[in-house]
Short mmCIF file of C-alpha atoms in Angstrom, two decimals:
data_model
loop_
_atom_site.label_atom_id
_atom_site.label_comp_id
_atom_site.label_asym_id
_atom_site.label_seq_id
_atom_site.Cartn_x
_atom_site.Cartn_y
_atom_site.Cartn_z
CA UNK U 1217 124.04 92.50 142.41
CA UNK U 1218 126.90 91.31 143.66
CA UNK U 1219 128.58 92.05 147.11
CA UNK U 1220 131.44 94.46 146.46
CA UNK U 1221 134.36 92.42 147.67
CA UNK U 1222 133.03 90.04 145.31
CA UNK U 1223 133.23 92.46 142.43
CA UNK U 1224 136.77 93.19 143.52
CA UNK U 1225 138.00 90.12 144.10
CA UNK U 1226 136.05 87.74 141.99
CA UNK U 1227 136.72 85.49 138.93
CA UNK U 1228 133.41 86.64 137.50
CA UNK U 1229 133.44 89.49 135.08
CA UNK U 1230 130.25 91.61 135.69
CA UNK U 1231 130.79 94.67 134.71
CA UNK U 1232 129.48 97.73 136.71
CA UNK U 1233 127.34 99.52 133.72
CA UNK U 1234 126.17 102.82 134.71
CA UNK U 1235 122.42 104.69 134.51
CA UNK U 1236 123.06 104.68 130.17
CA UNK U 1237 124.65 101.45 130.42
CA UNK U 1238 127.62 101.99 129.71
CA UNK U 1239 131.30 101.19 130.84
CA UNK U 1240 134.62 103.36 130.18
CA UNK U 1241 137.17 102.17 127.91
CA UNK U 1242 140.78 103.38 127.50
CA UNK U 1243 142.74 102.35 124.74
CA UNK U 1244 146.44 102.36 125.21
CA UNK U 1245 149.31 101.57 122.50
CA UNK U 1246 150.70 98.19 123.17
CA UNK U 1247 153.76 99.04 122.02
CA UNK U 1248 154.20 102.04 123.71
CA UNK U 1249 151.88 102.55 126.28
CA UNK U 1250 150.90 105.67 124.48
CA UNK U 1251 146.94 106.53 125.83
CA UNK U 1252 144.95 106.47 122.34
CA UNK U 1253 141.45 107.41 123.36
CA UNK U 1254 138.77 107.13 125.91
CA UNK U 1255 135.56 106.11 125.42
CA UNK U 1256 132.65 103.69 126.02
CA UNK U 1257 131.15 100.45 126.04
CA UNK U 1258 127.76 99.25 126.13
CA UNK U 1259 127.10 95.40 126.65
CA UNK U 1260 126.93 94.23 123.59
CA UNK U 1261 130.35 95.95 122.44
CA UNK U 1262 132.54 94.37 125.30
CA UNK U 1263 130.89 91.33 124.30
CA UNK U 1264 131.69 92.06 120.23
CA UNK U 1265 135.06 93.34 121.39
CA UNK U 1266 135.94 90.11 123.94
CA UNK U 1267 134.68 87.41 121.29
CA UNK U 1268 136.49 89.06 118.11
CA UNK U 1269 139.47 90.71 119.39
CA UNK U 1270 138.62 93.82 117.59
CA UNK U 1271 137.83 97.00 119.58
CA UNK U 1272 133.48 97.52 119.43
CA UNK U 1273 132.32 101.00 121.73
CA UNK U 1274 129.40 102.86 121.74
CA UNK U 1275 128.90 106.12 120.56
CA UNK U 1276 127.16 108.36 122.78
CA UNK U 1277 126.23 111.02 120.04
CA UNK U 1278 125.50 108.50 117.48
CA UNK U 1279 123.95 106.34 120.10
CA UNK U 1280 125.09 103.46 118.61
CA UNK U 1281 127.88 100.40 118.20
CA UNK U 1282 130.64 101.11 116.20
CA UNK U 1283 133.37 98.82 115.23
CA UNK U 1284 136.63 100.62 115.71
CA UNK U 1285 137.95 101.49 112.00
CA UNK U 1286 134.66 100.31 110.46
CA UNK U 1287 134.47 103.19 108.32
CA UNK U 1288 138.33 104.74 108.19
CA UNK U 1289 139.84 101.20 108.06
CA UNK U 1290 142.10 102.13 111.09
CA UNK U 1291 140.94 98.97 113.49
CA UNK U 1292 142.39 98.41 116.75
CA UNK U 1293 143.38 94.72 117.48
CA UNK U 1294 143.10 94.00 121.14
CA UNK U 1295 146.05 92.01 122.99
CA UNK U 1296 144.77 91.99 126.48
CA UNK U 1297 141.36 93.75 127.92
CA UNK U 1298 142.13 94.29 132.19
CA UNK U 1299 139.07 95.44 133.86
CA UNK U 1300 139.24 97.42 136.55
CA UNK U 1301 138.53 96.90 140.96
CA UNK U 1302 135.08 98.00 140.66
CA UNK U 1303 134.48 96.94 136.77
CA UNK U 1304 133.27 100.25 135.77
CA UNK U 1305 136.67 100.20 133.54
CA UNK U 1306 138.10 98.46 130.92
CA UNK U 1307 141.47 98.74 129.92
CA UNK U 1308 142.58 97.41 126.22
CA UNK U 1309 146.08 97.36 124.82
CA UNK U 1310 146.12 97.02 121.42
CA UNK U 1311 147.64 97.52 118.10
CA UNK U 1312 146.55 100.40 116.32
CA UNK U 1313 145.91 99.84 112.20
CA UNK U 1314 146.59 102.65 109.98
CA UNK U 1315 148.34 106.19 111.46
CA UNK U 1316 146.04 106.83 114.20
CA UNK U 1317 143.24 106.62 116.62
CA UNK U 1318 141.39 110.32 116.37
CA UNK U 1319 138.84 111.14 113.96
CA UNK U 1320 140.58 114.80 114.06
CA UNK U 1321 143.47 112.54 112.51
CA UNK U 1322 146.09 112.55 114.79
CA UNK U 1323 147.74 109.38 116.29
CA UNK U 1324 146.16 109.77 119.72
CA UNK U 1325 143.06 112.29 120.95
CA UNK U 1326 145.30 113.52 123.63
CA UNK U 1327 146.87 116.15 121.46
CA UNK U 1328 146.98 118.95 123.67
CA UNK U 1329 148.86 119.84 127.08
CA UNK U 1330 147.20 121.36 129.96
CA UNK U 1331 149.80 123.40 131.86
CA UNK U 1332 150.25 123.04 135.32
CA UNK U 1333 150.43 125.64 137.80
CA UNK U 1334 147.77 128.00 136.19
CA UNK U 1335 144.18 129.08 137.31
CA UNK U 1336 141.56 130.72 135.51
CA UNK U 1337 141.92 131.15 131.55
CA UNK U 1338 143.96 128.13 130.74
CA UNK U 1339 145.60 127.56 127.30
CA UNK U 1340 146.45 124.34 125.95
CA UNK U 1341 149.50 123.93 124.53
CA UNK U 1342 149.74 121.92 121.44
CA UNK U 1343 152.00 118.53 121.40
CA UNK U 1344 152.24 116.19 118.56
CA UNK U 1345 149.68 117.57 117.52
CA UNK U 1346 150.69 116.83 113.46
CA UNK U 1347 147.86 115.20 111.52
CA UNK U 1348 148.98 111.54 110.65
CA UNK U 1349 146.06 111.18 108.22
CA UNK U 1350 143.55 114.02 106.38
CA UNK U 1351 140.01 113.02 108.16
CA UNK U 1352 138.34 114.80 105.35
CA UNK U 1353 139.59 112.56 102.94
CA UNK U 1354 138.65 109.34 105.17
CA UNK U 1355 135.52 110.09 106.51
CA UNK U 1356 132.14 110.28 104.45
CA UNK U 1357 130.29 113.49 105.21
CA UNK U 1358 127.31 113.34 107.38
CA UNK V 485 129.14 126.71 123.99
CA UNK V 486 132.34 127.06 121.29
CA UNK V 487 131.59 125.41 118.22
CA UNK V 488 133.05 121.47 117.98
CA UNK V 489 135.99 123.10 115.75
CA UNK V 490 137.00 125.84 118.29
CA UNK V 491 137.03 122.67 121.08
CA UNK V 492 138.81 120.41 119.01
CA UNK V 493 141.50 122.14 117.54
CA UNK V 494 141.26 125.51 119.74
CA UNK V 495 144.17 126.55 122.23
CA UNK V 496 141.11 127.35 125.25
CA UNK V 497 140.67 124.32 127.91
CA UNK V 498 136.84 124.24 127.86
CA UNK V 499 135.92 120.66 129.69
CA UNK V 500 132.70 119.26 128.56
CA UNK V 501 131.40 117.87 131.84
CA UNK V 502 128.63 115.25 131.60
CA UNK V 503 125.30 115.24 133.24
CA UNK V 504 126.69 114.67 136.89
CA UNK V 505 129.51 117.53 136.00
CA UNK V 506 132.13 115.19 135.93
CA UNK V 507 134.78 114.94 133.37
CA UNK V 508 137.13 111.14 132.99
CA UNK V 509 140.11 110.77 134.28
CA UNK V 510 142.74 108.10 133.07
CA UNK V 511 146.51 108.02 135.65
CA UNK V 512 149.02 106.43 133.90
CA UNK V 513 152.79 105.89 135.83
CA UNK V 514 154.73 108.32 134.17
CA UNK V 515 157.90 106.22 133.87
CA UNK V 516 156.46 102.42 133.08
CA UNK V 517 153.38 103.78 131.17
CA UNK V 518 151.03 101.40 133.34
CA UNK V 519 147.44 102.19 133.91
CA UNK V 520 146.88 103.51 137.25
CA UNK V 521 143.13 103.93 137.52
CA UNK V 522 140.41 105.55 135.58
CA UNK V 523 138.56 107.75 138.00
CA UNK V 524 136.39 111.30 137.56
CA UNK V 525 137.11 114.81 138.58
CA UNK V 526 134.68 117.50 138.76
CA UNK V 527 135.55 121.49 137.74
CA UNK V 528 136.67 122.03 141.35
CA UNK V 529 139.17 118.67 141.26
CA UNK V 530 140.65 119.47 137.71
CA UNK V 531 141.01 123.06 138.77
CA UNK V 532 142.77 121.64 142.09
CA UNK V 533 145.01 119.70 140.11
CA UNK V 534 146.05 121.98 137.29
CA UNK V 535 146.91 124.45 140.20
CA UNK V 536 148.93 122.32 142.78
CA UNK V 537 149.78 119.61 140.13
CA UNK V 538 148.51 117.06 142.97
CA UNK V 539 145.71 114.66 141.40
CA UNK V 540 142.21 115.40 142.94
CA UNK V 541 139.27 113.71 142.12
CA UNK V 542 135.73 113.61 142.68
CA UNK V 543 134.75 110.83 144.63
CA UNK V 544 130.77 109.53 142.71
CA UNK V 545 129.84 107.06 145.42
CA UNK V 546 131.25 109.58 148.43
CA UNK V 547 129.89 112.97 146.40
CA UNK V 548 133.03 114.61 147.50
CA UNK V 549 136.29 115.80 146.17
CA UNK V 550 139.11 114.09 147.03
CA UNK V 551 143.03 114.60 147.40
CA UNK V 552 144.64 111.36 145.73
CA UNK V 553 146.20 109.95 148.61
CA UNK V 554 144.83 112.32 151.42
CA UNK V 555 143.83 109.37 153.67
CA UNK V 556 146.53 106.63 152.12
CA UNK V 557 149.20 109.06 151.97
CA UNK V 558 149.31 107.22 148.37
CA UNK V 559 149.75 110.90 146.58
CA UNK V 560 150.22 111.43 142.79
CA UNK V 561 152.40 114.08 141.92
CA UNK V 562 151.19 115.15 138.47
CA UNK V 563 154.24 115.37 135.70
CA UNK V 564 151.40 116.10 132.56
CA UNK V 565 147.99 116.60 132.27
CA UNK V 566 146.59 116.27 128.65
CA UNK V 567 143.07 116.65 127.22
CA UNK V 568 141.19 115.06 124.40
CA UNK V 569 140.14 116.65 121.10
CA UNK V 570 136.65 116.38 122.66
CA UNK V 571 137.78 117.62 126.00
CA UNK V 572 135.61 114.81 128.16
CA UNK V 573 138.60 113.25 129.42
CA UNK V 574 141.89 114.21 130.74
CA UNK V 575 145.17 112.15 130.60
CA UNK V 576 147.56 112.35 134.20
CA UNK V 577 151.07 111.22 134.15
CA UNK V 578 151.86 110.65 137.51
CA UNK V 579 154.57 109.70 140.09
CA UNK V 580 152.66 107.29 142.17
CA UNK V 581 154.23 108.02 145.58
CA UNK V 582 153.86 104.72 148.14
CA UNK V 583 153.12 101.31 147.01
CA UNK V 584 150.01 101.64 145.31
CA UNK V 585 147.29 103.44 143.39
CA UNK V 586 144.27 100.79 144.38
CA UNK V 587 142.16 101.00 147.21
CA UNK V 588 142.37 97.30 147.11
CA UNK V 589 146.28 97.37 148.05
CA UNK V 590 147.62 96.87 144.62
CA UNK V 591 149.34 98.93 142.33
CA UNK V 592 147.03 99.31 139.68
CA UNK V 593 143.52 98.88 139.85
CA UNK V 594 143.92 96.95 136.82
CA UNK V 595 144.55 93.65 137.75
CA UNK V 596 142.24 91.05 136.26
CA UNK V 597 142.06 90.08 132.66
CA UNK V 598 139.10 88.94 130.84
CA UNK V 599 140.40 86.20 128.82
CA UNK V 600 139.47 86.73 124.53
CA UNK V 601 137.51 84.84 122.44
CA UNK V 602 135.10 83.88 124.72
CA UNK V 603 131.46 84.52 125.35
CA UNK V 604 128.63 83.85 127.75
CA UNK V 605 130.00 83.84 131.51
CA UNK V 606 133.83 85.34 131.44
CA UNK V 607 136.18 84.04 134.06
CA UNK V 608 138.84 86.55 134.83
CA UNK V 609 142.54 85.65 135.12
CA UNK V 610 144.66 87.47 138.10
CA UNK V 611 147.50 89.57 136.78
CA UNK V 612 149.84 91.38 139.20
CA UNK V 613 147.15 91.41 141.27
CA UNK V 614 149.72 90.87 144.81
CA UNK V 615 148.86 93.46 147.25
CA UNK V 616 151.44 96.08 147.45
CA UNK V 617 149.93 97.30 150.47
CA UNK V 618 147.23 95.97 153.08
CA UNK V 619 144.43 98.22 153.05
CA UNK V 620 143.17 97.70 156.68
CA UNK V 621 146.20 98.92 157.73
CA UNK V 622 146.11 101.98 155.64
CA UNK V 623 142.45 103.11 155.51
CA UNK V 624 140.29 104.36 158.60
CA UNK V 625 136.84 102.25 158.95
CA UNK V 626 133.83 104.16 158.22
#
């Protein structure tokens, strides 16, 4: 392994997988800089999603590779992947095909507010939260 | 455990910590829409934060919570926290206070990109990646 300033201040990309072998990926709107999802990589889908340009993660419930949109047709094109000090993180911007990112079929997973200020019970408070596309209608059942 | 319906499109904030207890958590600058830094926060961190509105994380490699900026003085003052439709990741806009986010004295900890369309070894290309800050001067030896 390599020392740590090394992994901080190298040219080398060597990403920091962890015990499941896996990295964190956050998706962000290029255009915006609206956060679509979060989620992760294993090796072999940074290495999909570096050579093709096209978003690859892993699914941790399906335990396996998916291509981003491989099934709903809403792909993510990637302009720019940033890794992160300790390469544990990868950042891609990217445009988002079709109305949205979230298999609940909204634009973006991060659909709901947490409000600040509050302890105990807290209730989320819903913000554009409107379904951009009927996920029934796009994904097969299972 | 609610049912994946009642977590998704329910109105309850019911994290779904991981193995270690740990949920993600993604800082983006609330007025450029830059990404900050991915980092974790246990129940006790998010609590901390949804209650002061002061980022605190959980610290994996010091197994301790930690006040964003408590050492640095590099605070985030939270604007908006939102949550994912599977609630395993939280989304802080912040107001970065100080020069910089990064432990390694920049602003971001995003500041290498791994180049596209490439495979086998992956040189990374510097982006930003000035120091805001010098991190001797700001961190206490331990």
């Amino acid at each position: 392994m390599a020392a740590s300033s090394e992994i901080e201040e190298g040219a080398r990309l060597e990403p920091k997988f962890d015990a499941d072998g896996l990295v964190t990926a956050v998706a962000t709107d290029a255009a915006t800089g609206e956060l679509l999802m979060v989620a992760h990589m294993n090796a072999e889908a940074l290495a999909k999603t570096i050579a093709s340009g096209d978003a690859h993660y892993f699914s941790r419930s399906r335990r396996k590779l998916w291509r981003k949109g491989e099934e709903s047709g809403h792909t993510q094109r990637v302009l720019e992947i940033r890794v992160d000090c300790d390469q544990d993180a990868v950042w891609l911007r990217v445009e988002q095909t079709g109305p949205g990112a979230c298999h609940t079929g909204r634009r973006s997973c991060f659909y709901r507010a947490v409000p600040l200020g509050q302890s105990g019970d807290i209730k989320l408070e819903f913000r554009e939260a409107d379904r951009a596309f009927d996920p029934a209608a796009i994904y097969r059942k299972s």
